[in-house]
């Protein structure tokens, strides 16, 4: 028997063994730590959610979650990394409406399909956004902020985490509702952008409440409005954008995904751990205290999340096309 034929036979045997081992391997899952790929810099809202959720899911699954902050291009690099990873449950993706929906319409050169190259694991909390400024911004109301921006079009800079990120979509919604604009300064996440806002290197941001609220409470920045239908239970003193005369409603939902082909038993294990995490009273308190809205267990099932994801993808495709938003 020739060398080549022997080699072919061996690999055939190996993949047959792997296939046969699939269900057994899924049963033993997880047998090592799990890499949770975060598309933005440490210290920001998505990183915070990854650490809170990852730490608690690790307790359910008996294996550590390793946080891998892979930044750049508004999360498209991090998502690509998970799409290319082995479908064995040891590399999973956390992301949000920007990284896993809007980017699919904005980045024409993506090498993956956000709806078919990933397996939805579970829906995670939604983060309403706050319109915040540095403390040096002389304004009492959002109307004052808007009038100042209109009177000084090129004077004010605002942070985003890149085109397609939540803070970019928030800025676009703000521009559309107010008719005012500010210069967009891209960062690898709103964690680092927040440091510059506190230091008045930039002056404004539309950012997720979990990232801004602690700094508002500490008096380091000012909040003018929340982009939700109702005031946040965690910050009842902050008016809704609509109350200030500018109807802006954007909530940044998050979720977990695995590479396509990850066995359903593994998706089920991860999903059960995510649901148990959201039922934990301490976790609920921590997330709600940051202004986040938690999904119900019924909304968190892989099937329900897949349907929600698909609907959001179509919704934002229409919004971005109507607004003619393009990657410059
Ligand atoms: C972050 O974690 O930095 C944010 O989710 C970035 C963004 O999308 O605004």
mmCIF file of C-alpha atoms and ligand atoms in Angstrom:
data_model
loop_
_atom_site.group_PDB
_atom_site.id
_atom_site.type_symbol
_atom_site.label_atom_id
_atom_site.label_comp_id
_atom_site.label_asym_id
_atom_site.label_seq_id
_atom_site.Cartn_x
_atom_site.Cartn_y
_atom_site.Cartn_z
ATOM 1 C CA UNK A 1 0.000 0.000 0.000
ATOM 2 C CA UNK A 2 1.559 3.361 -1.035
ATOM 3 C CA UNK A 3 2.505 6.064 1.522
ATOM 4 C CA UNK A 4 -0.226 8.432 0.244
ATOM 5 C CA UNK A 5 -2.960 5.794 0.523
ATOM 6 C CA UNK A 6 -1.814 4.960 4.108
ATOM 7 C CA UNK A 7 -1.923 8.682 5.052
ATOM 8 C CA UNK A 8 -5.397 9.082 3.520
ATOM 9 C CA UNK A 9 -6.657 6.050 5.400
ATOM 10 C CA UNK A 10 -5.303 7.388 8.729
ATOM 11 C CA UNK A 11 -6.957 10.843 8.400
ATOM 12 C CA UNK A 12 -10.206 9.209 7.294
ATOM 13 C CA UNK A 13 -10.048 7.100 10.448
ATOM 14 C CA UNK A 14 -9.290 10.252 12.512
ATOM 15 C CA UNK A 15 -12.267 12.251 11.223
ATOM 16 C CA UNK A 16 -14.520 9.194 11.531
ATOM 17 C CA UNK A 17 -13.364 8.968 15.148
ATOM 18 C CA UNK A 18 -13.994 12.714 15.697
ATOM 19 C CA UNK A 19 -17.457 12.420 14.199
ATOM 20 C CA UNK A 20 -18.228 9.359 16.267
ATOM 21 C CA UNK A 21 -16.891 11.199 19.275
ATOM 22 C CA UNK A 22 -19.111 14.248 18.547
ATOM 23 C CA UNK A 23 -22.003 13.392 20.903
ATOM 24 C CA UNK A 24 -19.586 11.980 23.521
ATOM 25 C CA UNK A 25 -17.474 15.145 23.216
ATOM 26 C CA UNK A 26 -20.598 17.287 23.545
ATOM 27 C CA UNK A 27 -21.533 15.277 26.671
ATOM 28 C CA UNK A 28 -18.143 16.017 28.228
ATOM 29 C CA UNK A 29 -18.377 19.728 27.309
ATOM 30 C CA UNK A 30 -16.757 21.793 28.630
ATOM 31 C CA UNK A 31 -13.517 20.061 29.515
ATOM 32 C CA UNK A 32 -11.332 23.195 29.359
ATOM 33 C CA UNK A 33 -11.624 26.992 29.570
ATOM 34 C CA UNK A 34 -13.755 28.874 27.036
ATOM 35 C CA UNK A 35 -12.537 31.912 25.100
ATOM 36 C CA UNK A 36 -15.087 34.763 25.021
ATOM 37 C CA UNK A 37 -14.121 37.122 22.189
ATOM 38 C CA UNK A 38 -15.018 40.746 23.005
ATOM 39 C CA UNK A 39 -15.019 43.117 19.979
ATOM 40 C CA UNK A 40 -14.115 46.261 21.940
ATOM 41 C CA UNK A 41 -11.497 47.505 24.381
ATOM 42 C CA UNK A 42 -11.395 46.535 28.049
ATOM 43 C CA UNK A 43 -13.314 48.792 30.414
ATOM 44 C CA UNK A 44 -16.198 49.517 28.033
ATOM 45 C CA UNK A 45 -19.846 48.368 28.164
ATOM 46 C CA UNK A 46 -19.475 45.195 26.083
ATOM 47 C CA UNK A 47 -16.347 44.181 28.025
ATOM 48 C CA UNK A 48 -18.191 44.825 31.309
ATOM 49 C CA UNK A 49 -21.106 42.635 30.225
ATOM 50 C CA UNK A 50 -18.693 39.903 29.057
ATOM 51 C CA UNK A 51 -16.932 39.871 32.421
ATOM 52 C CA UNK A 52 -20.154 39.853 34.499
ATOM 53 C CA UNK A 53 -21.869 37.207 32.347
ATOM 54 C CA UNK A 54 -18.698 35.163 31.697
ATOM 55 C CA UNK A 55 -17.801 34.926 35.385
ATOM 56 C CA UNK A 56 -21.262 33.655 36.295
ATOM 57 C CA UNK A 57 -21.586 31.258 33.320
ATOM 58 C CA UNK A 58 -18.217 29.798 34.357
ATOM 59 C CA UNK A 59 -19.803 28.792 37.679
ATOM 60 C CA UNK A 60 -22.608 26.990 35.833
ATOM 61 C CA UNK A 61 -20.251 25.219 33.429
ATOM 62 C CA UNK A 62 -17.356 24.529 35.797
ATOM 63 C CA UNK A 63 -14.782 26.005 33.422
ATOM 64 C CA UNK A 64 -13.256 29.488 33.266
ATOM 65 C CA UNK A 65 -14.174 32.057 30.612
ATOM 66 C CA UNK A 66 -11.100 33.775 29.191
ATOM 67 C CA UNK A 67 -11.869 37.300 27.993
ATOM 68 C CA UNK A 68 -10.164 37.986 24.625
ATOM 69 C CA UNK A 69 -10.477 41.694 23.698
ATOM 70 C CA UNK A 70 -9.953 41.693 19.911
ATOM 71 C CA UNK A 71 -10.522 45.287 18.834
ATOM 72 C CA UNK A 72 -10.706 47.246 15.596
ATOM 73 C CA UNK A 73 -13.039 47.982 12.673
ATOM 74 C CA UNK A 74 -16.088 48.357 14.960
ATOM 75 C CA UNK A 75 -15.939 44.679 15.940
ATOM 76 C CA UNK A 76 -15.733 43.112 12.475
ATOM 77 C CA UNK A 77 -12.260 41.634 13.206
ATOM 78 C CA UNK A 78 -13.398 39.954 16.439
ATOM 79 C CA UNK A 79 -16.491 38.447 14.812
ATOM 80 C CA UNK A 80 -14.393 37.102 11.923
ATOM 81 C CA UNK A 81 -12.108 35.399 14.457
ATOM 82 C CA UNK A 82 -15.063 33.471 15.920
ATOM 83 C CA UNK A 83 -16.522 32.625 12.501
ATOM 84 C CA UNK A 84 -13.169 30.982 11.619
ATOM 85 C CA UNK A 85 -12.790 29.200 14.995
ATOM 86 C CA UNK A 86 -13.377 25.460 15.512
ATOM 87 C CA UNK A 87 -17.126 24.740 16.091
ATOM 88 C CA UNK A 88 -16.388 22.993 19.404
ATOM 89 C CA UNK A 89 -17.824 25.489 21.905
ATOM 90 C CA UNK A 90 -14.432 26.715 23.148
ATOM 91 C CA UNK A 91 -14.477 30.022 21.229
ATOM 92 C CA UNK A 92 -17.633 32.135 21.436
ATOM 93 C CA UNK A 93 -18.554 35.693 20.492
ATOM 94 C CA UNK A 94 -20.251 38.444 22.476
ATOM 95 C CA UNK A 95 -21.609 41.378 20.520
ATOM 96 C CA UNK A 96 -24.507 43.705 19.940
ATOM 97 C CA UNK A 97 -26.812 45.290 17.388
ATOM 98 C CA UNK A 98 -23.834 47.103 15.851
ATOM 99 C CA UNK A 99 -21.362 44.218 15.549
ATOM 100 C CA UNK A 100 -23.925 41.526 14.640
ATOM 101 C CA UNK A 101 -26.576 43.477 12.695
ATOM 102 C CA UNK A 102 -25.702 47.013 11.462
ATOM 103 C CA UNK A 103 -22.184 46.002 10.357
ATOM 104 C CA UNK A 104 -23.722 43.472 7.966
ATOM 105 C CA UNK A 105 -25.224 46.385 6.008
ATOM 106 C CA UNK A 106 -22.340 48.841 6.431
ATOM 107 C CA UNK A 107 -19.248 46.723 5.699
ATOM 108 C CA UNK A 108 -19.623 45.484 2.094
ATOM 109 C CA UNK A 109 -16.358 43.531 2.252
ATOM 110 C CA UNK A 110 -17.175 41.295 5.236
ATOM 111 C CA UNK A 111 -15.903 37.745 4.581
ATOM 112 C CA UNK A 112 -18.738 36.205 6.575
ATOM 113 C CA UNK A 113 -22.538 36.302 6.808
ATOM 114 C CA UNK A 114 -23.780 37.439 10.223
ATOM 115 C CA UNK A 115 -27.024 35.507 9.850
ATOM 116 C CA UNK A 116 -25.673 32.145 8.620
ATOM 117 C CA UNK A 117 -22.019 31.800 9.719
ATOM 118 C CA UNK A 118 -22.788 31.953 13.450
ATOM 119 C CA UNK A 119 -25.017 29.911 15.776
ATOM 120 C CA UNK A 120 -27.103 32.084 18.120
ATOM 121 C CA UNK A 121 -26.580 30.946 21.737
ATOM 122 C CA UNK A 122 -28.576 33.437 23.833
ATOM 123 C CA UNK A 123 -29.881 36.982 23.863
ATOM 124 C CA UNK A 124 -28.342 39.171 26.586
ATOM 125 C CA UNK A 125 -29.422 42.482 28.179
ATOM 126 C CA UNK A 126 -30.272 45.666 26.345
ATOM 127 C CA UNK A 127 -28.544 48.915 27.138
ATOM 128 C CA UNK A 128 -30.427 52.182 26.620
ATOM 129 C CA UNK A 129 -28.073 55.013 25.676
ATOM 130 C CA UNK A 130 -27.327 58.324 27.416
ATOM 131 C CA UNK A 131 -26.442 61.623 25.760
ATOM 132 C CA UNK A 132 -23.501 62.743 27.891
ATOM 133 C CA UNK A 133 -21.020 65.612 27.805
ATOM 134 C CA UNK A 134 -17.846 66.550 29.624
ATOM 135 C CA UNK A 135 -18.313 68.738 32.706
ATOM 136 C CA UNK A 136 -16.888 71.724 30.826
ATOM 137 C CA UNK A 137 -19.892 71.768 28.499
ATOM 138 C CA UNK A 138 -21.917 74.827 29.580
ATOM 139 C CA UNK A 139 -25.500 73.555 29.088
ATOM 140 C CA UNK A 140 -28.469 72.887 31.416
ATOM 141 C CA UNK A 141 -30.723 70.966 29.023
ATOM 142 C CA UNK A 142 -30.402 68.898 25.862
ATOM 143 C CA UNK A 143 -31.943 71.826 23.983
ATOM 144 C CA UNK A 144 -28.997 73.995 25.170
ATOM 145 C CA UNK A 145 -26.568 71.322 23.952
ATOM 146 C CA UNK A 146 -28.254 71.199 20.540
ATOM 147 C CA UNK A 147 -28.321 74.996 20.183
ATOM 148 C CA UNK A 148 -24.640 75.200 21.113
ATOM 149 C CA UNK A 149 -23.754 72.513 18.547
ATOM 150 C CA UNK A 150 -25.746 74.326 15.850
ATOM 151 C CA UNK A 151 -24.033 77.619 16.703
ATOM 152 C CA UNK A 152 -20.561 75.998 16.777
ATOM 153 C CA UNK A 153 -20.693 73.238 14.131
ATOM 154 C CA UNK A 154 -16.970 72.419 14.010
ATOM 155 C CA UNK A 155 -16.020 73.134 17.611
ATOM 156 C CA UNK A 156 -17.261 69.969 19.327
ATOM 157 C CA UNK A 157 -15.864 66.426 19.063
ATOM 158 C CA UNK A 158 -17.642 63.271 20.112
ATOM 159 C CA UNK A 159 -16.432 59.725 20.688
ATOM 160 C CA UNK A 160 -17.507 56.577 18.894
ATOM 161 C CA UNK A 161 -16.172 53.026 18.756
ATOM 162 C CA UNK A 162 -15.995 53.132 14.962
ATOM 163 C CA UNK A 163 -18.468 53.135 12.071
ATOM 164 C CA UNK A 164 -21.325 50.763 12.870
ATOM 165 C CA UNK A 165 -20.663 50.710 16.613
ATOM 166 C CA UNK A 166 -23.436 51.474 19.091
ATOM 167 C CA UNK A 167 -21.985 54.895 19.901
ATOM 168 C CA UNK A 168 -21.841 55.658 16.146
ATOM 169 C CA UNK A 169 -25.458 54.539 15.568
ATOM 170 C CA UNK A 170 -26.422 56.577 18.642
ATOM 171 C CA UNK A 171 -24.685 59.646 17.191
ATOM 172 C CA UNK A 172 -26.488 59.164 13.860
ATOM 173 C CA UNK A 173 -29.853 58.922 15.663
ATOM 174 C CA UNK A 174 -28.958 62.100 17.599
ATOM 175 C CA UNK A 175 -27.997 63.962 14.385
ATOM 176 C CA UNK A 176 -31.220 62.853 12.671
ATOM 177 C CA UNK A 177 -33.482 63.868 15.603
ATOM 178 C CA UNK A 178 -31.789 67.201 16.440
ATOM 179 C CA UNK A 179 -30.401 68.456 13.136
ATOM 180 C CA UNK A 180 -27.169 69.182 15.018
ATOM 181 C CA UNK A 181 -23.789 67.515 14.426
ATOM 182 C CA UNK A 182 -20.408 67.008 16.076
ATOM 183 C CA UNK A 183 -17.052 65.739 14.802
ATOM 184 C CA UNK A 184 -16.799 61.949 15.198
ATOM 185 C CA UNK A 185 -13.592 60.677 16.815
ATOM 186 C CA UNK A 186 -13.167 56.859 16.565
ATOM 187 C CA UNK A 187 -11.792 54.783 19.474
ATOM 188 C CA UNK A 188 -11.301 51.015 20.023
ATOM 189 C CA UNK A 189 -14.218 51.147 22.407
ATOM 190 C CA UNK A 190 -16.184 53.592 24.540
ATOM 191 C CA UNK A 191 -14.109 52.570 27.548
ATOM 192 C CA UNK A 192 -11.087 54.571 26.308
ATOM 193 C CA UNK A 193 -13.414 57.228 24.805
ATOM 194 C CA UNK A 194 -14.921 57.756 28.261
ATOM 195 C CA UNK A 195 -11.484 58.554 29.708
ATOM 196 C CA UNK A 196 -11.088 61.300 27.088
ATOM 197 C CA UNK A 197 -14.597 62.620 27.753
ATOM 198 C CA UNK A 198 -13.834 62.901 31.478
ATOM 199 C CA UNK A 199 -10.608 64.717 30.551
ATOM 200 C CA UNK A 200 -12.506 66.963 28.082
ATOM 201 C CA UNK A 201 -10.371 65.761 25.169
ATOM 202 C CA UNK A 202 -13.728 65.134 23.527
ATOM 203 C CA UNK A 203 -16.901 66.851 24.673
ATOM 204 C CA UNK A 204 -19.892 64.633 23.881
ATOM 205 C CA UNK A 205 -20.951 61.021 23.369
ATOM 206 C CA UNK A 206 -24.102 58.943 22.916
ATOM 207 C CA UNK A 207 -23.069 55.936 24.935
ATOM 208 C CA UNK A 208 -24.522 52.872 26.589
ATOM 209 C CA UNK A 209 -25.856 53.589 30.083
ATOM 210 C CA UNK A 210 -23.782 50.833 31.704
ATOM 211 C CA UNK A 211 -20.630 52.709 30.654
ATOM 212 C CA UNK A 212 -21.788 56.264 31.365
ATOM 213 C CA UNK A 213 -24.009 55.997 34.432
ATOM 214 C CA UNK A 214 -21.228 55.261 36.969
ATOM 215 C CA UNK A 215 -19.352 58.388 35.784
ATOM 216 C CA UNK A 216 -22.518 60.493 35.837
ATOM 217 C CA UNK A 217 -23.141 59.343 39.432
ATOM 218 C CA UNK A 218 -19.522 60.209 40.302
ATOM 219 C CA UNK A 219 -20.050 63.715 38.895
ATOM 220 C CA UNK A 220 -17.291 63.247 36.300
ATOM 221 C CA UNK A 221 -19.582 63.844 33.276
ATOM 222 C CA UNK A 222 -23.107 65.211 32.659
ATOM 223 C CA UNK A 223 -26.131 63.347 31.312
ATOM 224 C CA UNK A 224 -28.938 65.104 29.405
ATOM 225 C CA UNK A 225 -31.217 62.351 28.179
ATOM 226 C CA UNK A 226 -31.813 58.603 27.926
ATOM 227 C CA UNK A 227 -32.736 57.166 24.515
ATOM 228 C CA UNK A 228 -35.614 55.036 25.820
ATOM 229 C CA UNK A 229 -39.432 55.183 25.911
ATOM 230 C CA UNK A 230 -39.417 55.559 29.700
ATOM 231 C CA UNK A 231 -36.940 56.945 32.233
ATOM 232 C CA UNK A 232 -34.451 54.417 33.546
ATOM 233 C CA UNK A 233 -35.325 52.955 36.964
ATOM 234 C CA UNK A 234 -31.605 53.216 37.724
ATOM 235 C CA UNK A 235 -31.549 56.959 36.914
ATOM 236 C CA UNK A 236 -35.072 58.453 37.235
ATOM 237 C CA UNK A 237 -33.595 61.972 37.333
ATOM 238 C CA UNK A 238 -32.485 61.754 33.664
ATOM 239 C CA UNK A 239 -35.319 62.693 31.251
ATOM 240 C CA UNK A 240 -36.097 60.665 28.154
ATOM 241 C CA UNK A 241 -34.910 62.238 24.887
ATOM 242 C CA UNK A 242 -38.563 62.584 23.869
ATOM 243 C CA UNK A 243 -39.281 64.601 27.046
ATOM 244 C CA UNK A 244 -36.563 67.035 25.949
ATOM 245 C CA UNK A 245 -38.238 67.430 22.548
ATOM 246 C CA UNK A 246 -36.047 65.052 20.527
ATOM 247 C CA UNK A 247 -37.591 61.614 19.955
ATOM 248 C CA UNK A 248 -34.515 59.335 20.015
ATOM 249 C CA UNK A 249 -35.091 55.682 20.894
ATOM 250 C CA UNK A 250 -32.088 53.342 20.630
ATOM 251 C CA UNK A 251 -31.422 50.377 22.936
ATOM 252 C CA UNK A 252 -28.294 48.302 22.368
ATOM 253 C CA UNK A 253 -29.189 44.619 22.706
ATOM 254 C CA UNK A 254 -26.349 42.154 23.231
ATOM 255 C CA UNK A 255 -26.008 38.441 22.535
ATOM 256 C CA UNK A 256 -23.781 35.362 22.429
ATOM 257 C CA UNK A 257 -22.920 33.364 19.299
ATOM 258 C CA UNK A 258 -20.802 30.319 18.428
ATOM 259 C CA UNK A 259 -19.219 29.288 15.103
ATOM 260 C CA UNK A 260 -21.543 27.629 12.581
ATOM 261 C CA UNK A 261 -21.623 23.840 13.066
ATOM 262 C CA UNK A 262 -21.237 23.933 16.844
ATOM 263 C CA UNK A 263 -23.208 20.851 18.065
ATOM 264 C CA UNK A 264 -26.735 21.652 19.316
ATOM 265 C CA UNK A 265 -25.977 19.922 22.643
ATOM 266 C CA UNK A 266 -23.162 22.413 23.256
ATOM 267 C CA UNK A 267 -25.368 25.362 22.261
ATOM 268 C CA UNK A 268 -27.981 24.017 24.703
ATOM 269 C CA UNK A 269 -25.412 23.825 27.538
ATOM 270 C CA UNK A 270 -24.213 27.377 26.920
ATOM 271 C CA UNK A 271 -27.779 28.635 26.601
ATOM 272 C CA UNK A 272 -28.814 27.002 29.896
ATOM 273 C CA UNK A 273 -25.831 28.612 31.617
ATOM 274 C CA UNK A 274 -26.735 32.028 30.157
ATOM 275 C CA UNK A 275 -30.354 31.710 31.308
ATOM 276 C CA UNK A 276 -29.267 30.648 34.812
ATOM 277 C CA UNK A 277 -26.941 33.660 34.855
ATOM 278 C CA UNK A 278 -29.785 36.067 34.048
ATOM 279 C CA UNK A 279 -31.930 34.482 36.776
ATOM 280 C CA UNK A 280 -29.260 35.092 39.435
ATOM 281 C CA UNK A 281 -30.551 37.903 41.720
ATOM 282 C CA UNK A 282 -27.065 39.398 42.272
ATOM 283 C CA UNK A 283 -26.372 39.507 38.535
ATOM 284 C CA UNK A 284 -29.814 41.001 37.876
ATOM 285 C CA UNK A 285 -29.211 43.678 40.478
ATOM 286 C CA UNK A 286 -25.741 44.549 39.086
ATOM 287 C CA UNK A 287 -27.005 44.834 35.511
ATOM 288 C CA UNK A 288 -30.259 46.662 36.347
ATOM 289 C CA UNK A 289 -28.356 49.094 38.564
ATOM 290 C CA UNK A 290 -26.440 50.062 35.405
ATOM 291 C CA UNK A 291 -29.723 50.769 33.607
ATOM 292 C CA UNK A 292 -29.815 47.547 31.587
ATOM 293 C CA UNK A 293 -33.011 45.716 30.613
ATOM 294 C CA UNK A 294 -32.812 41.924 30.991
ATOM 295 C CA UNK A 295 -34.432 39.516 28.493
ATOM 296 C CA UNK A 296 -36.869 36.852 29.705
ATOM 297 C CA UNK A 297 -35.908 33.150 29.532
ATOM 298 C CA UNK A 298 -38.379 32.769 26.609
ATOM 299 C CA UNK A 299 -36.589 35.580 24.717
ATOM 300 C CA UNK A 300 -33.220 33.937 25.440
ATOM 301 C CA UNK A 301 -33.783 30.565 23.741
ATOM 302 C CA UNK A 302 -31.546 30.017 20.668
ATOM 303 C CA UNK A 303 -34.618 29.887 18.406
ATOM 304 C CA UNK A 304 -36.207 33.052 19.810
ATOM 305 C CA UNK A 305 -32.863 34.869 19.668
ATOM 306 C CA UNK A 306 -32.269 33.741 16.078
ATOM 307 C CA UNK A 307 -35.664 35.154 15.058
ATOM 308 C CA UNK A 308 -35.025 38.422 16.946
ATOM 309 C CA UNK A 309 -31.548 38.737 15.395
ATOM 310 C CA UNK A 310 -32.940 38.227 11.892
ATOM 311 C CA UNK A 311 -35.656 40.852 12.410
ATOM 312 C CA UNK A 312 -33.172 43.388 13.837
ATOM 313 C CA UNK A 313 -30.782 42.753 10.948
ATOM 314 C CA UNK A 314 -33.532 43.606 8.449
ATOM 315 C CA UNK A 315 -34.716 46.625 10.498
ATOM 316 C CA UNK A 316 -31.246 48.220 10.679
ATOM 317 C CA UNK A 317 -30.512 47.421 7.032
ATOM 318 C CA UNK A 318 -33.591 49.495 6.114
ATOM 319 C CA UNK A 319 -32.678 52.331 8.560
ATOM 320 C CA UNK A 320 -29.071 52.575 7.330
ATOM 321 C CA UNK A 321 -30.024 52.380 3.653
ATOM 322 C CA UNK A 322 -32.752 55.025 4.129
ATOM 323 C CA UNK A 323 -30.228 57.253 5.924
ATOM 324 C CA UNK A 324 -27.735 56.507 3.134
ATOM 325 C CA UNK A 325 -25.032 55.740 5.720
ATOM 326 C CA UNK A 326 -21.866 54.581 4.004
ATOM 327 C CA UNK A 327 -18.406 53.625 5.203
ATOM 328 C CA UNK A 328 -16.226 56.597 4.114
HETATM 329 C C1 LIG B 1 -17.883 49.127 23.796
HETATM 330 O O1 LIG B 1 -17.955 48.105 24.494
HETATM 331 O O2 LIG B 1 -16.888 49.834 23.743
HETATM 332 C C2 LIG B 1 -19.108 49.530 23.000
HETATM 333 O O3 LIG B 1 -20.009 48.521 22.883
HETATM 334 C C3 LIG B 1 -18.710 50.188 21.773
HETATM 335 C C4 LIG B 1 -19.851 50.708 20.964
HETATM 336 O O4 LIG B 1 -20.392 49.943 20.203
HETATM 337 O O5 LIG B 1 -20.190 51.882 21.105
#
